[in-house]
Coordinates of C-alpha atoms in Angstrom, one line a residue:
M1 CA -33.4 -7.8 -8.7
K2 CA -31.3 -6.7 -11.8
A3 CA -27.6 -7.3 -11.4
I4 CA -24.9 -5.1 -13.0
A5 CA -21.1 -5.1 -12.9
I6 CA -19.3 -1.9 -11.9
D7 CA -15.7 -0.9 -12.5
S8 CA -13.4 1.1 -10.2
Y9 CA -13.9 4.4 -12.1
T10 CA -17.6 4.2 -11.7
I11 CA -17.3 3.4 -7.9
L12 CA -15.2 6.6 -7.5
F13 CA -17.7 8.6 -9.7
L14 CA -20.8 7.4 -7.8
N15 CA -19.1 8.2 -4.5
K16 CA -18.0 11.6 -5.6
V17 CA -21.4 12.7 -6.8
E18 CA -23.0 11.0 -3.8
Q19 CA -25.3 8.8 -5.8
C20 CA -25.0 5.6 -3.8
N21 CA -28.2 6.3 -1.9
F22 CA -30.0 7.2 -5.1
L23 CA -29.0 3.9 -6.7
S24 CA -30.2 2.0 -3.6
T25 CA -33.7 3.1 -4.5
F26 CA -33.6 1.0 -7.7
A27 CA -33.9 -2.7 -7.7
L28 CA -30.3 -3.0 -8.6
Q29 CA -27.6 -5.2 -7.3
M30 CA -24.1 -3.8 -7.9
H31 CA -21.4 -6.4 -8.4
T32 CA -17.6 -5.7 -8.4
T33 CA -14.5 -7.8 -7.7
D34 CA -12.2 -8.2 -4.8
L35 CA -9.3 -6.9 -7.0
I36 CA -11.1 -3.7 -7.6
M37 CA -12.1 -3.3 -3.9
H38 CA -8.6 -4.1 -2.7
K39 CA -7.1 -1.4 -5.0
L40 CA -9.7 1.1 -3.9
K41 CA -9.0 0.3 -0.2
L42 CA -5.2 0.8 -0.7
S43 CA -5.5 3.9 -2.8
D44 CA -8.4 5.8 -1.2
I45 CA -9.5 4.3 2.2
Q46 CA -12.1 7.2 2.7
T47 CA -13.9 6.4 -0.6
Y48 CA -13.7 2.7 0.2
K49 CA -15.4 3.2 3.6
Q50 CA -18.0 5.6 2.2
F51 CA -18.9 3.4 -0.7
T52 CA -19.2 0.2 1.3
S53 CA -21.3 1.9 4.0
N54 CA -23.5 3.8 1.6
F55 CA -24.4 1.0 -0.8
N56 CA -26.3 -1.9 0.6
N57 CA -26.7 -3.9 -2.5
L58 CA -23.0 -4.4 -3.2
V59 CA -21.7 -7.9 -4.0
V60 CA -17.9 -8.4 -4.1
A61 CA -16.8 -11.4 -6.1
N62 CA -13.8 -13.4 -5.0
F63 CA -11.9 -15.5 -7.5
S64 CA -10.4 -18.9 -7.3
A65 CA -6.8 -19.6 -8.5
T66 CA -8.1 -21.0 -11.7
Q67 CA -10.3 -18.0 -12.4
L68 CA -7.3 -15.7 -11.7
Q69 CA -5.4 -17.6 -14.3
D70 CA -8.2 -17.0 -16.8
I71 CA -8.2 -13.3 -15.9
N72 CA -4.5 -13.2 -16.4
R73 CA -4.8 -14.8 -19.8
L74 CA -7.4 -12.2 -20.7
K75 CA -5.0 -9.5 -19.7
T76 CA -2.2 -11.0 -21.7
L77 CA -4.5 -11.2 -24.8
Y78 CA -5.6 -7.6 -24.6
T79 CA -2.3 -6.0 -23.3
Q80 CA -1.0 -6.5 -26.8
L81 CA -3.5 -3.9 -28.1
Y82 CA -4.6 -1.8 -25.0
S83 CA -3.3 -0.5 -21.8
I84 CA -5.5 -2.6 -19.5
T85 CA -5.1 -3.5 -15.8
M86 CA -5.7 -6.8 -14.0
N87 CA -8.6 -5.0 -12.2
D88 CA -10.2 -4.1 -15.5
C89 CA -9.8 -7.6 -16.7
S90 CA -11.4 -8.9 -13.5
I91 CA -14.6 -7.0 -14.1
L92 CA -14.7 -7.9 -17.7
Y93 CA -14.3 -11.6 -16.8
Y94 CA -17.0 -11.3 -14.1
A95 CA -19.5 -9.6 -16.3
K96 CA -18.9 -12.0 -19.2
T97 CA -19.1 -15.2 -17.1
N98 CA -22.2 -14.0 -15.2
T99 CA -23.9 -12.5 -18.2
M100 CA -24.5 -9.1 -16.7
P101 CA -24.1 -5.6 -18.2
L102 CA -21.1 -3.5 -17.2
I103 CA -21.3 0.1 -16.1
T104 CA -18.3 2.1 -17.2
E105 CA -17.2 5.4 -18.8
D106 CA -13.8 3.9 -19.7
K107 CA -13.4 3.9 -23.5
I108 CA -10.9 1.0 -23.7
L109 CA -13.0 -1.1 -21.3
T110 CA -16.1 -0.3 -23.3
E111 CA -14.5 -1.3 -26.5
I112 CA -13.2 -4.6 -25.2
A113 CA -16.5 -5.4 -23.4
L114 CA -18.5 -4.8 -26.6
G115 CA -16.1 -7.1 -28.4
L116 CA -16.8 -9.7 -25.8
N117 CA -20.5 -9.2 -26.3
I118 CA -21.0 -7.7 -22.9
D119 CA -23.7 -5.0 -22.7
V120 CA -22.3 -1.7 -21.6
L121 CA -24.1 1.1 -19.8
S122 CA -22.8 4.5 -19.2
T123 CA -23.4 6.2 -15.8
S124 CA -25.5 8.9 -17.6
K125 CA -27.7 6.1 -19.1
L126 CA -28.1 4.6 -15.7
F127 CA -29.2 7.8 -14.1
S128 CA -31.6 8.6 -16.9
T129 CA -33.4 5.3 -16.3
T130 CA -36.3 5.3 -13.8
R131 CA -37.5 1.7 -13.5
H132 CA -35.4 -0.4 -15.8
I133 CA -32.0 -0.6 -17.4
E134 CA -31.8 -0.1 -21.1
T135 CA -28.7 -1.6 -22.7
N136 CA -26.4 0.3 -25.0
T137 CA -27.4 -0.3 -28.6
Q138 CA -24.2 0.7 -30.2
K139 CA -22.8 -1.9 -32.7
K140 CA -20.5 -4.4 -31.1
P141 CA -17.1 -4.9 -32.8
P142 CA -16.0 -8.4 -33.5
L143 CA -13.9 -10.4 -31.1
I144 CA -10.2 -9.8 -31.6
N145 CA -9.6 -13.5 -31.8
N146 CA -12.8 -15.4 -32.5
E147 CA -11.3 -18.6 -31.1
T148 CA -10.6 -17.1 -27.7
D149 CA -13.1 -17.8 -25.0
I150 CA -12.4 -16.3 -21.7
T151 CA -14.7 -18.6 -19.9
T152 CA -12.5 -21.7 -20.5

């Protein structure tokens, strides 16, 4: 089963267009983080309930204290250049450390992900795919700091 990381915007989008059941027909396993699900639960309990009940292949990652420190370092690094949340950093960290593509429409998240050598898929690309996932072929920008490794 192919694993993909999913950000909060995409969760809201999929739920809004009622595509959770459609995605369940693919051999996809959606991964997100506890930070994203917690925020979704606090901000929109109805969407949270619908999404968790409609999507059977959802994996929610929980982080250790050490991993949360790594995520916070990532946020500190990129906050200097971008307006990025801890939730965004959590999904970037998770996709990077688990070597999985990220589904997002967020331009800032896409730019950072590509800089971290994370394959990025748009939701339109995902829905145009029938049996497999094709990764985004746009050129990846260099890392902002080549000496920074978020996995350490």
